[in-house]
């Protein structure tokens, strides 16, 4: 190749190289100080903390502590990824990191435009000396205990993870004020359409089951803020359909903000 031919080829490639450089997303360092006109503000932090709850194993072992995360928030206020800054104990840290992708913010504003920025979020776990028993607090870890509650309307959180369930317990439908329902790590193959009668439901954990579809009306529930669908048997076509219309409600997400199936 002569010099003139080489120069012509280089000139043709130059616009492509420039385009690649200008479209490359800049790295956002978690340690970089960013001056903002408006800081990101969490929209559902209290709901997320209720979803995380106090890990039963940590409660029984009387473990306390503070978990601190740095969360990268994109221009839409969506979770991108996180770093653990302070790990109090695996029971506590795992409880937080397994749910953190459900958090939502108002975007950070710099020079009048939303930008991607890191936010520090602490989670405090402290056992109260006069802590109210689950029967009175509305938080239950077995269906039997919840059913035994004199007032079904006082059951607001129900955690049935790893109970070996093969079918959705219809007794759950009597808890009209239920806000958190965890059914992960079971063997469920279906969810009844009657679940929409739980009009206060905000978070629904269905991870690690055998589900292939969900009731269409589930996504019409105005109270719903997040559904964990990881590790099920959804066909690829069904996954794509859910992502097209309900991606914001589905978690967990990876460090690029994509739903983890």
Tab-separated table of C-alpha atoms in Angstrom:
chain	number	residue	atom	x	y	z
A	1	UNK	CA	0.000	0.000	0.000
A	2	UNK	CA	1.469	3.376	-0.999
A	3	UNK	CA	1.361	6.422	1.266
A	4	UNK	CA	-1.436	8.119	-0.688
A	5	UNK	CA	-3.659	5.039	-0.436
A	6	UNK	CA	-2.877	4.705	3.287
A	7	UNK	CA	-3.774	8.361	3.894
A	8	UNK	CA	-7.098	7.984	2.056
A	9	UNK	CA	-8.003	4.914	4.121
A	10	UNK	CA	-7.116	6.704	7.352
A	11	UNK	CA	-9.324	9.679	6.415
A	12	UNK	CA	-12.240	7.325	5.828
A	13	UNK	CA	-11.766	5.690	9.225
A	14	UNK	CA	-11.315	8.935	11.163
A	15	UNK	CA	-15.043	9.847	11.398
A	16	UNK	CA	-15.795	6.351	12.704
A	17	UNK	CA	-13.112	6.637	15.366
A	18	UNK	CA	-14.368	10.062	16.413
A	19	UNK	CA	-17.938	8.803	16.631
A	20	UNK	CA	-16.883	5.877	18.834
A	21	UNK	CA	-15.098	8.216	21.208
A	22	UNK	CA	-17.944	10.717	21.488
A	23	UNK	CA	-20.601	8.083	22.089
A	24	UNK	CA	-18.629	6.194	24.750
A	25	UNK	CA	-20.287	6.660	28.120
A	26	UNK	CA	-17.870	8.276	30.607
A	27	UNK	CA	-16.950	6.326	33.715
A	28	UNK	CA	-18.585	7.647	36.863
A	29	UNK	CA	-16.322	7.145	39.862
A	30	UNK	CA	-18.036	6.341	43.177
A	31	UNK	CA	-15.412	8.479	44.951
A	32	UNK	CA	-15.771	11.544	42.740
A	33	UNK	CA	-17.366	14.632	44.307
A	34	UNK	CA	-20.099	16.014	42.055
A	35	UNK	CA	-21.628	19.430	42.657
A	36	UNK	CA	-25.342	19.240	41.925
A	37	UNK	CA	-28.107	21.777	41.709
A	38	UNK	CA	-30.498	19.108	42.960
A	39	UNK	CA	-29.559	15.916	44.786
A	40	UNK	CA	-31.315	12.618	43.935
A	41	UNK	CA	-34.120	11.937	46.403
A	42	UNK	CA	-35.375	8.389	47.111
A	43	UNK	CA	-38.999	7.816	46.146
A	44	UNK	CA	-39.591	4.470	47.839
A	45	UNK	CA	-36.944	4.120	50.549
A	46	UNK	CA	-39.443	3.485	53.342
A	47	UNK	CA	-41.205	0.854	51.248
A	48	UNK	CA	-37.873	-0.764	50.444
A	49	UNK	CA	-36.896	-0.874	54.122
A	50	UNK	CA	-40.187	-2.574	54.920
A	51	UNK	CA	-39.525	-5.057	52.121
A	52	UNK	CA	-36.056	-5.800	53.511
A	53	UNK	CA	-37.398	-6.066	57.049
A	54	UNK	CA	-35.228	-7.465	59.812
A	55	UNK	CA	-33.662	-10.773	58.715
A	56	UNK	CA	-35.083	-13.527	60.875
A	57	UNK	CA	-31.683	-15.190	61.339
A	58	UNK	CA	-30.160	-11.885	62.479
A	59	UNK	CA	-33.051	-11.275	64.828
A	60	UNK	CA	-32.737	-14.697	66.424
A	61	UNK	CA	-28.951	-14.239	66.822
A	62	UNK	CA	-29.508	-10.701	68.186
A	63	UNK	CA	-27.270	-9.215	65.485
A	64	UNK	CA	-27.354	-5.437	65.035
A	65	UNK	CA	-25.406	-3.038	62.828
A	66	UNK	CA	-25.378	-0.561	59.963
A	67	UNK	CA	-25.070	-1.438	56.274
A	68	UNK	CA	-23.921	1.404	54.011
A	69	UNK	CA	-24.179	1.256	50.216
A	70	UNK	CA	-23.102	3.534	47.399
A	71	UNK	CA	-25.777	3.336	44.701
A	72	UNK	CA	-25.311	4.552	41.144
A	73	UNK	CA	-28.473	6.300	39.933
A	74	UNK	CA	-29.003	6.996	36.237
A	75	UNK	CA	-30.554	10.018	34.517
A	76	UNK	CA	-34.068	8.625	35.048
A	77	UNK	CA	-33.557	7.957	38.744
A	78	UNK	CA	-33.242	4.203	38.161
A	79	UNK	CA	-30.867	1.892	40.015
A	80	UNK	CA	-27.763	0.931	37.989
A	81	UNK	CA	-25.429	-0.822	40.451
A	82	UNK	CA	-24.129	-0.603	44.005
A	83	UNK	CA	-21.023	-0.944	46.159
A	84	UNK	CA	-20.984	-2.081	49.777
A	85	UNK	CA	-19.176	0.565	51.834
A	86	UNK	CA	-19.872	-0.972	55.246
A	87	UNK	CA	-20.680	-4.636	55.795
A	88	UNK	CA	-22.123	-5.031	59.266
A	89	UNK	CA	-22.824	-8.777	59.009
A	90	UNK	CA	-23.644	-11.104	56.064
A	91	UNK	CA	-27.209	-11.623	57.358
A	92	UNK	CA	-27.835	-7.868	57.267
A	93	UNK	CA	-25.842	-7.011	54.156
A	94	UNK	CA	-27.359	-9.810	52.068
A	95	UNK	CA	-30.857	-8.726	53.091
A	96	UNK	CA	-30.150	-5.211	51.783
A	97	UNK	CA	-28.253	-6.088	48.594
A	98	UNK	CA	-30.847	-8.663	47.508
A	99	UNK	CA	-33.536	-5.957	47.367
A	100	UNK	CA	-31.625	-2.736	46.625
A	101	UNK	CA	-32.285	-2.868	42.871
A	102	UNK	CA	-35.929	-1.990	43.584
A	103	UNK	CA	-35.009	1.498	44.828
A	104	UNK	CA	-36.086	4.535	42.787
A	105	UNK	CA	-35.003	8.202	42.928
A	106	UNK	CA	-35.729	11.570	41.486
A	107	UNK	CA	-32.748	12.233	39.172
A	108	UNK	CA	-29.773	14.369	40.175
A	109	UNK	CA	-29.640	17.689	38.301
A	110	UNK	CA	-26.479	19.446	37.129
A	111	UNK	CA	-26.554	22.539	34.867
A	112	UNK	CA	-30.256	22.026	34.389
A	113	UNK	CA	-29.923	18.454	33.111
A	114	UNK	CA	-30.312	15.056	34.812
A	115	UNK	CA	-27.056	13.165	35.246
A	116	UNK	CA	-25.835	9.801	36.455
A	117	UNK	CA	-24.516	10.069	40.040
A	118	UNK	CA	-23.606	7.981	43.101
A	119	UNK	CA	-25.703	8.224	46.270
A	120	UNK	CA	-24.835	6.958	49.777
A	121	UNK	CA	-27.624	5.111	51.603
A	122	UNK	CA	-27.358	3.770	55.169
A	123	UNK	CA	-29.533	0.975	56.531
A	124	UNK	CA	-29.693	0.698	60.320
A	125	UNK	CA	-30.585	-2.557	62.012
A	126	UNK	CA	-31.254	-2.229	65.729
A	127	UNK	CA	-33.260	-4.538	67.942
A	128	UNK	CA	-35.585	-2.781	70.330
A	129	UNK	CA	-35.593	-3.956	73.921
A	130	UNK	CA	-39.374	-3.833	73.976
A	131	UNK	CA	-39.816	-5.042	70.414
A	132	UNK	CA	-43.416	-5.958	69.636
A	133	UNK	CA	-43.973	-9.632	68.841
A	134	UNK	CA	-44.777	-10.421	65.193
A	135	UNK	CA	-48.403	-11.247	66.077
A	136	UNK	CA	-49.008	-7.606	67.067
A	137	UNK	CA	-46.687	-5.883	64.601
A	138	UNK	CA	-48.362	-7.276	61.500
A	139	UNK	CA	-45.226	-9.082	60.276
A	140	UNK	CA	-45.487	-12.871	60.013
A	141	UNK	CA	-43.097	-15.635	58.998
A	142	UNK	CA	-45.563	-18.514	58.781
A	143	UNK	CA	-49.030	-18.864	57.306
A	144	UNK	CA	-50.269	-20.610	60.421
A	145	UNK	CA	-49.334	-17.657	62.637
A	146	UNK	CA	-50.982	-15.212	60.241
A	147	UNK	CA	-54.192	-17.244	60.091
A	148	UNK	CA	-54.252	-17.413	63.890
A	149	UNK	CA	-54.277	-13.607	64.044
A	150	UNK	CA	-57.709	-12.503	65.382
A	151	UNK	CA	-57.852	-9.638	62.895
A	152	UNK	CA	-56.818	-10.631	59.344
A	153	UNK	CA	-56.700	-6.956	58.413
A	154	UNK	CA	-53.731	-6.425	60.735
A	155	UNK	CA	-51.524	-8.782	58.689
A	156	UNK	CA	-49.439	-6.409	56.547
A	157	UNK	CA	-46.301	-8.423	55.748
A	158	UNK	CA	-46.094	-12.160	55.150
A	159	UNK	CA	-42.827	-14.023	54.493
A	160	UNK	CA	-43.287	-17.593	53.244
A	161	UNK	CA	-39.861	-18.129	51.693
A	162	UNK	CA	-38.682	-21.728	51.451
A	163	UNK	CA	-41.828	-23.345	52.829
A	164	UNK	CA	-42.024	-26.046	50.145
A	165	UNK	CA	-45.224	-24.596	48.697
A	166	UNK	CA	-46.442	-26.267	45.493
A	167	UNK	CA	-49.624	-24.202	45.189
A	168	UNK	CA	-50.605	-20.665	46.119
A	169	UNK	CA	-52.297	-20.758	49.571
A	170	UNK	CA	-55.736	-19.200	49.043
A	171	UNK	CA	-55.824	-18.327	52.739
A	172	UNK	CA	-53.543	-15.422	51.876
A	173	UNK	CA	-56.428	-13.695	50.103
A	174	UNK	CA	-58.117	-12.911	53.413
A	175	UNK	CA	-55.329	-10.487	54.364
A	176	UNK	CA	-56.816	-7.433	52.669
A	177	UNK	CA	-54.177	-5.013	53.979
A	178	UNK	CA	-51.165	-7.064	52.933
A	179	UNK	CA	-48.393	-4.848	51.535
A	180	UNK	CA	-45.491	-7.330	51.291
A	181	UNK	CA	-45.868	-10.951	50.208
A	182	UNK	CA	-42.735	-13.106	49.882
A	183	UNK	CA	-43.216	-16.498	48.195
A	184	UNK	CA	-39.662	-17.073	46.992
A	185	UNK	CA	-37.759	-20.379	47.070
A	186	UNK	CA	-40.828	-22.578	46.703
A	187	UNK	CA	-42.250	-24.794	43.923
A	188	UNK	CA	-45.154	-22.680	42.711
A	189	UNK	CA	-46.331	-23.246	39.137
A	190	UNK	CA	-49.085	-20.644	39.090
A	191	UNK	CA	-50.493	-17.524	40.754
A	192	UNK	CA	-54.299	-17.126	40.833
A	193	UNK	CA	-55.929	-14.058	39.300
A	194	UNK	CA	-57.629	-13.500	42.671
A	195	UNK	CA	-54.358	-12.064	43.965
A	196	UNK	CA	-55.584	-8.737	42.594
A	197	UNK	CA	-58.021	-8.617	45.525
A	198	UNK	CA	-54.983	-7.671	47.663
A	199	UNK	CA	-55.378	-4.024	46.722
A	200	UNK	CA	-52.704	-2.780	49.166
A	201	UNK	CA	-49.971	-5.109	47.839
A	202	UNK	CA	-46.743	-3.239	47.033
A	203	UNK	CA	-44.007	-5.874	46.831
A	204	UNK	CA	-44.371	-9.451	45.632
A	205	UNK	CA	-41.492	-11.934	45.857
A	206	UNK	CA	-41.814	-14.861	43.426
A	207	UNK	CA	-38.134	-15.663	42.882
A	208	UNK	CA	-36.945	-19.263	42.503
A	209	UNK	CA	-40.225	-20.963	41.672
A	210	UNK	CA	-41.535	-22.817	38.597
A	211	UNK	CA	-43.760	-20.132	37.141
A	212	UNK	CA	-44.320	-19.918	33.373
A	213	UNK	CA	-46.799	-17.017	33.372
A	214	UNK	CA	-48.619	-14.572	35.632
A	215	UNK	CA	-52.181	-13.192	35.686
A	216	UNK	CA	-52.452	-10.270	33.255
A	217	UNK	CA	-54.427	-8.247	35.795
A	218	UNK	CA	-51.561	-8.451	38.289
A	219	UNK	CA	-49.811	-5.621	36.432
A	220	UNK	CA	-52.923	-3.441	36.635
A	221	UNK	CA	-52.678	-3.213	40.421
A	222	UNK	CA	-52.079	0.468	41.140
A	223	UNK	CA	-50.451	-0.278	44.506
A	224	UNK	CA	-47.735	-2.563	43.062
A	225	UNK	CA	-44.170	-1.226	43.232
A	226	UNK	CA	-41.990	-4.280	42.622
A	227	UNK	CA	-42.098	-7.979	41.676
A	228	UNK	CA	-39.097	-10.297	42.032
A	229	UNK	CA	-39.236	-12.829	39.177
A	230	UNK	CA	-35.699	-14.229	39.186
A	231	UNK	CA	-35.146	-17.960	38.573
A	232	UNK	CA	-38.461	-19.092	37.143
A	233	UNK	CA	-39.452	-20.948	33.968
A	234	UNK	CA	-40.827	-18.034	31.938
A	235	UNK	CA	-40.437	-18.557	28.167
A	236	UNK	CA	-38.189	-16.043	26.394
A	237	UNK	CA	-41.154	-14.619	24.483
A	238	UNK	CA	-43.021	-14.005	27.745
A	239	UNK	CA	-39.978	-12.351	29.302
A	240	UNK	CA	-39.730	-9.967	26.348
A	241	UNK	CA	-43.419	-9.116	26.625
A	242	UNK	CA	-43.058	-8.318	30.332
A	243	UNK	CA	-39.965	-6.188	29.744
A	244	UNK	CA	-41.743	-4.193	27.061
A	245	UNK	CA	-44.555	-3.054	29.332
A	246	UNK	CA	-43.544	-3.668	32.968
A	247	UNK	CA	-39.738	-3.426	33.195
A	248	UNK	CA	-39.800	-0.760	35.919
A	249	UNK	CA	-41.706	-3.092	38.255
A	250	UNK	CA	-39.489	-6.147	37.785
A	251	UNK	CA	-36.362	-6.830	39.852
A	252	UNK	CA	-33.582	-7.724	40.567
A	253	UNK	CA	-31.480	-5.878	37.971
A	254	UNK	CA	-27.787	-6.224	37.163
A	255	UNK	CA	-25.155	-3.469	37.259
A	256	UNK	CA	-26.304	-2.278	33.818
A	257	UNK	CA	-29.925	-1.952	34.900
A	258	UNK	CA	-31.092	-5.060	33.021
A	259	UNK	CA	-33.556	-7.464	34.616
A	260	UNK	CA	-31.946	-10.681	35.865
A	261	UNK	CA	-34.122	-13.657	34.990
